[in-house]
Short mmCIF file of C-alpha atoms in Angstrom, two decimals:
data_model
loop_
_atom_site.label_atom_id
_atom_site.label_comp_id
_atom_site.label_asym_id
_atom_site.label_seq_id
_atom_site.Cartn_x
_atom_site.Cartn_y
_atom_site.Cartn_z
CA UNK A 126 13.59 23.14 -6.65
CA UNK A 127 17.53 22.29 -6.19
CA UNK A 128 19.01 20.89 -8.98
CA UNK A 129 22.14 18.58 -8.77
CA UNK A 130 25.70 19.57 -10.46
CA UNK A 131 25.93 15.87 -11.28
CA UNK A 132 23.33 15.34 -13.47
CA UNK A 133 23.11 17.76 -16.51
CA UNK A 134 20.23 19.90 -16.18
CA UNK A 135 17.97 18.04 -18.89
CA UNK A 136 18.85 14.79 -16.98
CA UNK A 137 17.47 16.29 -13.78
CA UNK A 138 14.21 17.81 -15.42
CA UNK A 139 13.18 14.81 -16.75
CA UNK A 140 13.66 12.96 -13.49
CA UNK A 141 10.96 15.83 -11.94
CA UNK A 142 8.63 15.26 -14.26
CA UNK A 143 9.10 11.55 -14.08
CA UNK A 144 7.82 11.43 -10.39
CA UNK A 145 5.37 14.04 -11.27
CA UNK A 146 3.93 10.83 -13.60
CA UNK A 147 5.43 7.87 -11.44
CA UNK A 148 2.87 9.63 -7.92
CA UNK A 149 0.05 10.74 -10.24
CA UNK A 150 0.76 14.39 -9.71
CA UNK A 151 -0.04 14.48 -13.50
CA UNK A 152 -2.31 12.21 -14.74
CA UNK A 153 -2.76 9.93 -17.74
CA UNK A 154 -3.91 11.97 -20.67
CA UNK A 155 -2.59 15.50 -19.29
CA UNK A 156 -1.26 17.84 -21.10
CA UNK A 157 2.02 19.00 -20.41
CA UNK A 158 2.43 22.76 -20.94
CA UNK A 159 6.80 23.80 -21.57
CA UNK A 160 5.53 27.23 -20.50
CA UNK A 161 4.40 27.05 -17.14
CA UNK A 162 6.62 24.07 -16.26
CA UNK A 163 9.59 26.27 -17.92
CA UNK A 164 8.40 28.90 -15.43
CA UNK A 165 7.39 26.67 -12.43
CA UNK A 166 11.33 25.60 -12.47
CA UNK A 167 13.31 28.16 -13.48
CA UNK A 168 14.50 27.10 -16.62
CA UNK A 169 14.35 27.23 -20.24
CA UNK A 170 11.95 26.18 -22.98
CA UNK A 171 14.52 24.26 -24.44
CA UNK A 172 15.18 22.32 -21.05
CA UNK A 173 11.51 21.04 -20.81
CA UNK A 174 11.31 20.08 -24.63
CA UNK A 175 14.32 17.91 -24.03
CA UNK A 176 13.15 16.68 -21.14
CA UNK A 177 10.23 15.67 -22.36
CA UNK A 178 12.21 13.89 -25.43
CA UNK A 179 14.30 11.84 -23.06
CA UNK A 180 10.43 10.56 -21.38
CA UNK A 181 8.92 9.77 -24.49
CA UNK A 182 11.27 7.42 -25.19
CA UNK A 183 10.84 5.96 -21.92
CA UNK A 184 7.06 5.89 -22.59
CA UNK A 185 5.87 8.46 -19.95
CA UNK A 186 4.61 10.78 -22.47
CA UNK A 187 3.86 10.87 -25.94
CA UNK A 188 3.75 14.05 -28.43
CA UNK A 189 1.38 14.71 -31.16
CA UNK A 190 1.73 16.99 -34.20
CA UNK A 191 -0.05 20.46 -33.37
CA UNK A 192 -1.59 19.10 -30.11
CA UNK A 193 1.48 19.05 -27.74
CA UNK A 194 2.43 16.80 -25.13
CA UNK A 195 0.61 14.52 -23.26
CA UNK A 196 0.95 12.15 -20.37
CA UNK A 197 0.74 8.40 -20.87
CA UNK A 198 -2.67 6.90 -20.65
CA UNK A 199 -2.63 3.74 -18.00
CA UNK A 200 -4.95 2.01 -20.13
CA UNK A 201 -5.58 -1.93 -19.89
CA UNK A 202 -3.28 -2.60 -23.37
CA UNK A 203 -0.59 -0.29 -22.06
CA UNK A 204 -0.76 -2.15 -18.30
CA UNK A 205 -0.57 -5.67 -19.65
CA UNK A 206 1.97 -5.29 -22.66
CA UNK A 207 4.36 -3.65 -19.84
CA UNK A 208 4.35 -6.46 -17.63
CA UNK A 209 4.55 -8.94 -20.75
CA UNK A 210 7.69 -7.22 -21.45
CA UNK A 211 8.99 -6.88 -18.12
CA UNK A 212 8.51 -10.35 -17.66
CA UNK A 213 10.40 -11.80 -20.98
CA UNK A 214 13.33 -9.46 -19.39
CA UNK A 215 13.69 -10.35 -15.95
CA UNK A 216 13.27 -13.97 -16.68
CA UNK A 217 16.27 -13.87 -19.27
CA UNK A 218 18.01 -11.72 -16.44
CA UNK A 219 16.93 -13.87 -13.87
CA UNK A 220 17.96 -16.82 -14.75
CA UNK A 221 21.68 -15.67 -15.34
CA UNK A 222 21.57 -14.46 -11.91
CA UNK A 223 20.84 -17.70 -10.92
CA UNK A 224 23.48 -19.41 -12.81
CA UNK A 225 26.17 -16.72 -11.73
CA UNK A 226 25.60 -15.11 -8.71
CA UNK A 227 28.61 -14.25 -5.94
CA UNK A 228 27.72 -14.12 -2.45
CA UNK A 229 28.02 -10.26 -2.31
CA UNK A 230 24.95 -10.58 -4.73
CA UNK A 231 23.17 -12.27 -1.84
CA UNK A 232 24.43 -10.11 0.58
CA UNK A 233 23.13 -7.04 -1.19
CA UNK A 234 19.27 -8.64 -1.81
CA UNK A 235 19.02 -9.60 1.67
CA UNK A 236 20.01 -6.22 2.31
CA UNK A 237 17.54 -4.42 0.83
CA UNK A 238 14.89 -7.26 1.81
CA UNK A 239 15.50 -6.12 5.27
CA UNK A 240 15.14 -2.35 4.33
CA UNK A 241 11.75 -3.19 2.89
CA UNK A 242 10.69 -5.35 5.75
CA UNK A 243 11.31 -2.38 8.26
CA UNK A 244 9.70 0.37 5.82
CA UNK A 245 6.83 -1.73 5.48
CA UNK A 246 6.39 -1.61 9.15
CA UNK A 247 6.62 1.47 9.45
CA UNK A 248 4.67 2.31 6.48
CA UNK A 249 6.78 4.24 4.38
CA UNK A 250 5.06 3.67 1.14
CA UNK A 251 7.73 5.66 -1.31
CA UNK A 252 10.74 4.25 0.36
CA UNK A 253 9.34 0.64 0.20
CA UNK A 254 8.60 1.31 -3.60
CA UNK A 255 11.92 2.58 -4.01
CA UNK A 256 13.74 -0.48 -2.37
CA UNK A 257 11.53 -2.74 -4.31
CA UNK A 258 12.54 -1.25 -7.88
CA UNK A 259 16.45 -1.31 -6.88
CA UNK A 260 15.66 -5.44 -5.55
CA UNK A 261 14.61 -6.05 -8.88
CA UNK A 262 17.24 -4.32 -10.71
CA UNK A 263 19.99 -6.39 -8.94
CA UNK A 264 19.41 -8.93 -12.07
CA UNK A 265 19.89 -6.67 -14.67
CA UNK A 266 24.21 -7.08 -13.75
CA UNK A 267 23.91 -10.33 -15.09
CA UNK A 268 21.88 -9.30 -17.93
CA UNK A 269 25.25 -9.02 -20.55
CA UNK A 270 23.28 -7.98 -23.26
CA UNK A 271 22.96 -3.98 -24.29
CA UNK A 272 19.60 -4.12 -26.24
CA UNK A 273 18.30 -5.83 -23.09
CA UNK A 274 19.68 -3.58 -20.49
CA UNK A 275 18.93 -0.66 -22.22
CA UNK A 276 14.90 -1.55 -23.48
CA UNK A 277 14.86 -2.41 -19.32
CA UNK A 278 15.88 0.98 -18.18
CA UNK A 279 13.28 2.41 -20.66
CA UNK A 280 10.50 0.36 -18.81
CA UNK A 281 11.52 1.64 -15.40
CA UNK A 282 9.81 4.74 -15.23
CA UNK A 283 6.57 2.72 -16.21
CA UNK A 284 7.32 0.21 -14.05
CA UNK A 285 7.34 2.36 -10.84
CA UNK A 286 4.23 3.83 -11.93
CA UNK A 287 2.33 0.91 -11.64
CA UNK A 288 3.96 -0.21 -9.10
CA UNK A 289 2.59 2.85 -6.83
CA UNK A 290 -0.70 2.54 -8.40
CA UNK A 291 -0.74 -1.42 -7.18
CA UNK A 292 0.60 -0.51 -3.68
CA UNK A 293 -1.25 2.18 -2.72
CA UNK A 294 -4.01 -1.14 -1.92
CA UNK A 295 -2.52 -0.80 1.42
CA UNK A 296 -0.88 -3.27 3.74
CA UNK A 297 -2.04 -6.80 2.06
CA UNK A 298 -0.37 -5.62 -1.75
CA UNK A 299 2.83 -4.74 0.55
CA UNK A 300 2.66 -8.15 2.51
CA UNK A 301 2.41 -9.94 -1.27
CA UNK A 302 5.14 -8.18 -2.34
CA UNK A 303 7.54 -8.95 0.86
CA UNK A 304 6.35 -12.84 0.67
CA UNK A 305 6.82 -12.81 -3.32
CA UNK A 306 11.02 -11.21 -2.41
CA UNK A 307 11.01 -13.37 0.39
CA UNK A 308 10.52 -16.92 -2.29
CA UNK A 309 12.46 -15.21 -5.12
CA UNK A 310 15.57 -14.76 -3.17
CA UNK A 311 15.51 -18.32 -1.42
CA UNK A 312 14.50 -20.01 -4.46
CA UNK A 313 18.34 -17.76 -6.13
CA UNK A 314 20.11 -19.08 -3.16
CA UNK A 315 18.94 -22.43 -4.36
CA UNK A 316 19.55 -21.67 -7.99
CA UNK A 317 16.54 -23.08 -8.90
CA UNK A 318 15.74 -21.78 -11.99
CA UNK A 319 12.01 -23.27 -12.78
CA UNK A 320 11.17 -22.32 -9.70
CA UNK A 321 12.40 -18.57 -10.15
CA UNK A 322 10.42 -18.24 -13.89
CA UNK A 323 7.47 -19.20 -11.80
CA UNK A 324 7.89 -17.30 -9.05
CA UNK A 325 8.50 -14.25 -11.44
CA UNK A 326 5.70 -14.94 -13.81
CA UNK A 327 3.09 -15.57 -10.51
CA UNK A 328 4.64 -11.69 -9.27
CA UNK A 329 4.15 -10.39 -12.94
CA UNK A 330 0.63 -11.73 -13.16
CA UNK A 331 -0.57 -11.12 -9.98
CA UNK A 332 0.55 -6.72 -9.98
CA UNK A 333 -0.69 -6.29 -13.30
CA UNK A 334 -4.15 -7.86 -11.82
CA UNK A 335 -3.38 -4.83 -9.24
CA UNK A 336 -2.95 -2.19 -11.48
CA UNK A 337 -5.68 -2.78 -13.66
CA UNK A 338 -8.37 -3.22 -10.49
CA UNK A 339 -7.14 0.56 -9.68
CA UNK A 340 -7.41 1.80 -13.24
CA UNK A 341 -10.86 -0.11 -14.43
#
């Protein structure tokens, strides 16, 4: 694997293992060996054990005393207290986006809308997931609040991993998440807010319902 000069190289071993987690390449409850992964990468001890520091905190993986590091589990708790919380968020977000947005925030969401539209036609699963995740960060400029920007980043990683869980259902979860974009970004144009906590507490709802069909 090429790493990038940009990133340091902590920064860009956590990312690996990240989509390791995020495409089930490892799997809830497995344990995470530094040694091999060290190896399998070319890089230090030190590099992994950071790594895996940096996804702890984003809740990927979770170390215990004299046992070692393990992934996540995608139980039914974990599922449905990440979309509470990513709900509370992106309604708070939302809703300044609605109250505040500039017509190059448009612009952008439309954008992407379109990007997804065509992937989804195509069928390019991991570049539809992608698009989806940067859609729904568009709010988070609005967000002015550190705490809240900062605990969203943190839920990212978790995020996505549900996400491709939910959407690997096949063409009708994709067509649910196009029509749920598709009402979102009409109802911002409109700045409608009630309309947009609905709309984003129906979306909510409705994938963690996915997820936990594909984990039960």
């Amino acid at each position: 694997m090429q790493f990038k000069p940009k990133e340091t190289l902590t920064e860009q071993v956590a990312t690996h293992i990240e989509n390791l987690i995020a495409f089930n390449q490892l799997k809830g409850g497995q344990r995470i060996y530094e040694g091999p992964m060290a190896k399998e990468l070319s890089v230090s001890h030190g590099s992994v054990r950071e790594a895996l520091l940096l996804l702890e905190k984003k809740h990927l993986v979770r170390s215990i005393p004299r046992k070692g590091t393990f992934v996540t589990e995608l139980d039914e708790h974990f599922v449905k207290s990440l979309y509470e919380a990513i709900l509370m968020y992106l309604t708070n977000t939302g809703i300044k986006l609605v109250r505040n947005w500039k017509q190059e925030d448009i612009d952008r969401m439309e954008s992407l809308y379109t990007q997804m539209k065509e992937c989804f036609q195509k069928g390019q699963l991991m570049e539809f997931l992608d698009l989806g995740i940067e859609y729904t960060q568009a709010s988070i400029a609005y967000a002015d609040n550190y705490f809240i920007v900062s605990a969203i980043q943190d839920l990212w990683p978790s995020a996505k991993r549900c996400a491709f869980v939910a959407l690997q259902q096949g063409t009708p979860v994709l067509k649910e998440n196009l029509e749920h974009m598709r009402h979102s970004l009409d109802t911002i144009k409109d700045r409608d807010e009630e309309a947009l906590v609905k709309i984003l507490k129906d979306y909510a709802d409705q994938q963690c319902r996915q997820v936990l069909q594909c984990i039960n």
